[in-house]
PDB file of C-alpha atoms in Angstrom:
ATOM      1  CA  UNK A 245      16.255 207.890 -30.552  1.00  0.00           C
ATOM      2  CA  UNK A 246      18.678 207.797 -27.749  1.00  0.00           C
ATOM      3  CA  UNK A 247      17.455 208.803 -24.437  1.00  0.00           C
ATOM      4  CA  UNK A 248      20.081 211.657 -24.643  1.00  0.00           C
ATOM      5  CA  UNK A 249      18.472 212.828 -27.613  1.00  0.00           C
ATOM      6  CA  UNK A 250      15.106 212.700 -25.867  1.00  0.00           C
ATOM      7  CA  UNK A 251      15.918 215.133 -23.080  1.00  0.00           C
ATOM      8  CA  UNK A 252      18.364 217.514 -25.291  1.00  0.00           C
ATOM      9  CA  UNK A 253      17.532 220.977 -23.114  1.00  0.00           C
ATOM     10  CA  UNK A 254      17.609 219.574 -19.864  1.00  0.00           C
ATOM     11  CA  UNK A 255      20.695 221.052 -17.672  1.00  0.00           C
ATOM     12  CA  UNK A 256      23.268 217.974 -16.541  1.00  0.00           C
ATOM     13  CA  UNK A 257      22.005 217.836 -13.257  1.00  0.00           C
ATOM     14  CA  UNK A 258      18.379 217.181 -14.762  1.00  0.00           C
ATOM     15  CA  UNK A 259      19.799 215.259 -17.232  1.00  0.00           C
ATOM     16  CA  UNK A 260      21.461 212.741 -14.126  1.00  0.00           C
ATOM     17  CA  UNK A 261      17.979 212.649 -12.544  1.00  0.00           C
ATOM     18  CA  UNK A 262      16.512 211.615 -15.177  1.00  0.00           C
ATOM     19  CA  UNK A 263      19.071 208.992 -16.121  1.00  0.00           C
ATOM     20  CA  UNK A 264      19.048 207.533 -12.439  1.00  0.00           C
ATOM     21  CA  UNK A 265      15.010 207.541 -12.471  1.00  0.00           C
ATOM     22  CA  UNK A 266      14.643 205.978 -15.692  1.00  0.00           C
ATOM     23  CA  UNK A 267      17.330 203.092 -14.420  1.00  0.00           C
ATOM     24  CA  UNK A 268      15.406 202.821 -11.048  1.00  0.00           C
ATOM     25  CA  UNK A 269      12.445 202.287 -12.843  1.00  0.00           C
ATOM     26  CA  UNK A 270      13.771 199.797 -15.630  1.00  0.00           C
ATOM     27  CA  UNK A 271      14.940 197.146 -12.032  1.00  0.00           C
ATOM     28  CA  UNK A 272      11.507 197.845 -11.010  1.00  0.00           C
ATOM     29  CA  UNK A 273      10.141 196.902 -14.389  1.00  0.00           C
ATOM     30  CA  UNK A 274      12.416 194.148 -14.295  1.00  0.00           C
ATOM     31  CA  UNK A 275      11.459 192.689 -10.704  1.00  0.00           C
ATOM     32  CA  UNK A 276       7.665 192.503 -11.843  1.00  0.00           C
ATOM     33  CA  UNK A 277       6.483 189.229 -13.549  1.00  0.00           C
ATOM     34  CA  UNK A 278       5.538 191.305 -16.685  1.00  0.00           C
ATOM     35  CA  UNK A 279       4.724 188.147 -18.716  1.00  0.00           C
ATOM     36  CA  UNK A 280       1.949 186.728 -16.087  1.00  0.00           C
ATOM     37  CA  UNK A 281      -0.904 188.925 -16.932  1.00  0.00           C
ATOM     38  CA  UNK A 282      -0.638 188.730 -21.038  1.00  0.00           C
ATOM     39  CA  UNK A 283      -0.462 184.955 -20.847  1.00  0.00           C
ATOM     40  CA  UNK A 284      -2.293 184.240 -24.335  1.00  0.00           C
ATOM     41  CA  UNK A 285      -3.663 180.691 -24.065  1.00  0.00           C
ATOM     42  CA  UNK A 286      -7.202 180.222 -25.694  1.00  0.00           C
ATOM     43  CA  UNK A 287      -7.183 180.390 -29.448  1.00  0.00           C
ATOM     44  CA  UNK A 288     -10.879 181.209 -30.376  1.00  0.00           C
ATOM     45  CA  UNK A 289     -12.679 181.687 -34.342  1.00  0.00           C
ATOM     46  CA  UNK A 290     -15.384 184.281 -34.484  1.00  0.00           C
ATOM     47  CA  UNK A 291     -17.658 183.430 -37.352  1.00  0.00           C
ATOM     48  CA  UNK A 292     -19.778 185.855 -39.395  1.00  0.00           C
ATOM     49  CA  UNK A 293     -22.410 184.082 -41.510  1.00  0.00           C
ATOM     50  CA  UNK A 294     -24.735 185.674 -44.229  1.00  0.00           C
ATOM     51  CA  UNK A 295     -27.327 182.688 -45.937  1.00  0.00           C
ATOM     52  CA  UNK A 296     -30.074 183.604 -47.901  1.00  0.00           C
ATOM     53  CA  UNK A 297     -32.458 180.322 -48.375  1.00  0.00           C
ATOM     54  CA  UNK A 298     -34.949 179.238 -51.045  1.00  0.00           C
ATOM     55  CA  UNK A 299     -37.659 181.329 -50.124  1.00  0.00           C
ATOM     56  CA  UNK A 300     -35.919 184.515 -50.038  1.00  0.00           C
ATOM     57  CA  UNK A 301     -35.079 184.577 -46.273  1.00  0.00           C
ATOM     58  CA  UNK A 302     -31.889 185.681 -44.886  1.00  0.00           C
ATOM     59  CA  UNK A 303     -30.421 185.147 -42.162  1.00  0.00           C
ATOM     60  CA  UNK A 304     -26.856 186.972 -40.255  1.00  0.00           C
ATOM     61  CA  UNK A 305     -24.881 185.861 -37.327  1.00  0.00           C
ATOM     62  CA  UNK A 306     -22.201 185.822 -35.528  1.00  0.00           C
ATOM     63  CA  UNK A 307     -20.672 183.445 -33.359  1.00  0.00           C
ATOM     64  CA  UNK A 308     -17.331 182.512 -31.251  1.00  0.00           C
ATOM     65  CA  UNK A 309     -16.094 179.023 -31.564  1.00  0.00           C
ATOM     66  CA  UNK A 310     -13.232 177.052 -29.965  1.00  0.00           C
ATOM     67  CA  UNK A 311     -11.009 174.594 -31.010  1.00  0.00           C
ATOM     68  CA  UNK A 312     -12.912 171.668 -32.032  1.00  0.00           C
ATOM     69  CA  UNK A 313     -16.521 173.100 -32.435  1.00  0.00           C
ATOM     70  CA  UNK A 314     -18.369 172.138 -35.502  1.00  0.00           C
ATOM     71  CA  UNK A 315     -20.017 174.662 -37.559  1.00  0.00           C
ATOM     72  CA  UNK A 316     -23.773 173.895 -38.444  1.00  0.00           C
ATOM     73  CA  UNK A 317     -26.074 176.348 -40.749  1.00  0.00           C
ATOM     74  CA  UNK A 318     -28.953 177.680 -39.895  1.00  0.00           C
ATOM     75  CA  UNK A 319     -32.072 175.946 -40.774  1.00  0.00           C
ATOM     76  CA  UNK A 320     -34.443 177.523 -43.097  1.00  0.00           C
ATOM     77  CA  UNK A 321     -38.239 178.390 -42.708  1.00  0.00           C
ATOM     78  CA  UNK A 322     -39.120 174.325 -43.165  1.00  0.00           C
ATOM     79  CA  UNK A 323     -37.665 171.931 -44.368  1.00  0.00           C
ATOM     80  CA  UNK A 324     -37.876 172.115 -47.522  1.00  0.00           C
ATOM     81  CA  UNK A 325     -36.436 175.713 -47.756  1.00  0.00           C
ATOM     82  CA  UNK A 326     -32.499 175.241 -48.513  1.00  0.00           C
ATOM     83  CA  UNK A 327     -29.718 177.436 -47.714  1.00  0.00           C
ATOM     84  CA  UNK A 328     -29.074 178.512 -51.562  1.00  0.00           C
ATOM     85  CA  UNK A 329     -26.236 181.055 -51.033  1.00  0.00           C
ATOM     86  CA  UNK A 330     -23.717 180.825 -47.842  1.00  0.00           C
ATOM     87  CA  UNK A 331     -20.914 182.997 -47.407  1.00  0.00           C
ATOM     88  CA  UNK A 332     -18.788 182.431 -44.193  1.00  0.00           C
ATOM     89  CA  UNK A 333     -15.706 184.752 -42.931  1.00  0.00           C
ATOM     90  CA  UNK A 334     -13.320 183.919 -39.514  1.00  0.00           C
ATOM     91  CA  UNK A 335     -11.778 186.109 -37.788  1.00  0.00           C
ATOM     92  CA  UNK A 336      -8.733 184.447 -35.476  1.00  0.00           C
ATOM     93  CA  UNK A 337      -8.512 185.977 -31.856  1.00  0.00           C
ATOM     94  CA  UNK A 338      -6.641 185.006 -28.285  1.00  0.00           C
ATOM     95  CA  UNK A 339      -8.522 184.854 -25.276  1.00  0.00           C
ATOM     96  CA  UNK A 340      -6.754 184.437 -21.711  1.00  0.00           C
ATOM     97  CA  UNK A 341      -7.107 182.675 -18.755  1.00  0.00           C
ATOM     98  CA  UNK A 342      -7.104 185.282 -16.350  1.00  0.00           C
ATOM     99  CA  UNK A 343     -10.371 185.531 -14.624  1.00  0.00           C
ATOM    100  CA  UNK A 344      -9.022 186.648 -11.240  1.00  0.00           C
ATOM    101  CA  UNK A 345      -7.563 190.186 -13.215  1.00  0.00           C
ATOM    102  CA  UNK A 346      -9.365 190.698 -16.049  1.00  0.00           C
ATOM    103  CA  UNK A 347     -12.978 189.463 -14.766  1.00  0.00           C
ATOM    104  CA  UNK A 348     -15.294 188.945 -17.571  1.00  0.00           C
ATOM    105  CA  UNK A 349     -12.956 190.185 -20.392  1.00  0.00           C
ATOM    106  CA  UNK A 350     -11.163 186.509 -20.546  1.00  0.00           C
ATOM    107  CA  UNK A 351     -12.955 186.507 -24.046  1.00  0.00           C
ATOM    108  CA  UNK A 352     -11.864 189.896 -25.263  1.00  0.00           C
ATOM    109  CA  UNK A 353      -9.910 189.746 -28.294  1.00  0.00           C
ATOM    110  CA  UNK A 354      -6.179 190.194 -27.714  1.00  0.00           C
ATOM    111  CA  UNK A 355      -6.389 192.700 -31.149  1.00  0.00           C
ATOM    112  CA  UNK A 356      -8.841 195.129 -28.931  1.00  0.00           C
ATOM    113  CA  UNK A 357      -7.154 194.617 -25.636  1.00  0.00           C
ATOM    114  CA  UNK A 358      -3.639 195.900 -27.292  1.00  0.00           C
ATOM    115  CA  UNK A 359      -5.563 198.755 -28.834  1.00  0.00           C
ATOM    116  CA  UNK A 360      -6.366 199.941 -25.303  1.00  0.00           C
ATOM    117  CA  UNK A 361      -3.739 199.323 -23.786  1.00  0.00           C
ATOM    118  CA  UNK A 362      -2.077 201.702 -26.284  1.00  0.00           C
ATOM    119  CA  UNK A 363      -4.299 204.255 -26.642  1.00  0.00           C
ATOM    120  CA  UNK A 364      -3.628 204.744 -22.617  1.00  0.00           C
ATOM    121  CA  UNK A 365       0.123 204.989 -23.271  1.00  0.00           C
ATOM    122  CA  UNK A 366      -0.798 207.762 -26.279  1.00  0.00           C
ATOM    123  CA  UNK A 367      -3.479 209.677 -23.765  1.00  0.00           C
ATOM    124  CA  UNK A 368      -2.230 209.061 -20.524  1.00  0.00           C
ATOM    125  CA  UNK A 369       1.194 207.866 -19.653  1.00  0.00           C
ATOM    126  CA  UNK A 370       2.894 209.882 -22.806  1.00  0.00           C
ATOM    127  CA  UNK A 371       1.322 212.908 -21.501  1.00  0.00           C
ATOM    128  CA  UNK A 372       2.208 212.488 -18.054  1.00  0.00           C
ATOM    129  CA  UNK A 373       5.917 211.442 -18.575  1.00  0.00           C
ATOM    130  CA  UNK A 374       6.654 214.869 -21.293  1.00  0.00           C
ATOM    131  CA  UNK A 375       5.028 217.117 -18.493  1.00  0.00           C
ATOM    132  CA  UNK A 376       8.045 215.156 -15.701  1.00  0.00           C
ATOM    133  CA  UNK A 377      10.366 216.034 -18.112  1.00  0.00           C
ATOM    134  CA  UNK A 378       9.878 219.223 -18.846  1.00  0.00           C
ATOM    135  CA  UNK A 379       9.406 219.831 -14.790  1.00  0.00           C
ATOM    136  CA  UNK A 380      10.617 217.382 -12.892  1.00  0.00           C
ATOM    137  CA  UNK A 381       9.137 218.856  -9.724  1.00  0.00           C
ATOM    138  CA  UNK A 382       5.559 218.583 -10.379  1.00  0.00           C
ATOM    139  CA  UNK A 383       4.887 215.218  -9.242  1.00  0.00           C
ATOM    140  CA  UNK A 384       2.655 213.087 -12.034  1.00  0.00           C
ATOM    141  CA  UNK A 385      -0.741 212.880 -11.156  1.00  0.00           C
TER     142      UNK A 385
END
């Protein structure tokens, strides 16, 4: 959809406003060093395990791994009671490197992180840019 399209209803001098903003804002967009702060460079495994063992124990975890980690089961009550059924699932994810802005989220999956980043555009920015263009006037909050 054409930003035209978008804005059908606005009179032509709203219509160049809202051309020149959205061309101010795309250098601004441009000047900014979008691609520092979604630098994806830590690929993780999460691993869910399910074992039951000889004796009718189970046992459930989960457990984040990096590249290179070896995977060791669970021990059972003794010795002597073995891990009869294993079933193992991994889940890929991207962690970042970004400590500084994102504080102790450098492990949050990059799946998640996208997920809230859009449902802010949905509730928040969408929101705020329909109610600029229906009145330009009102400044966003």
């Amino acid at each position: 959809v054409s930003f035209s399209k978008m804005v059908t209803g606005l009179k032509s001098a709203r219509l160049k406003l809202a051309r020149a903003a959205k061309h101010l804002r795309a250098i601004e967009l441009s000047n900014i060093d979008k691609h520092r702060y979604l630098n994806v460079i830590a690929p993780r495994v999460e691993k869910f395990e399910s074992i039951r063992f000889a004796s009718g124990l189970r046992s459930s975890s989960s457990q984040a791994l990096d590249r290179g980690a070896e995977i060791y089961t669970v021990p059972g009550w003794n010795q002597a009671d073995k891990a009869e059924n294993v079933h193992r699932r991994f889940r890929a994810f991207v962690t970042f490197n970004e400590r500084r802005i994102l504080g102790d989220a450098v492990t949050l999956p990059a799946e998640h992180l996208l997920e809230l980043i859009l449902k802010q555009i949905k509730t928040v920015i969408v929101p705020a840019f329909e109610k600029f263009i229906k009145n330009p006037r009102v400044a966003a909050p």
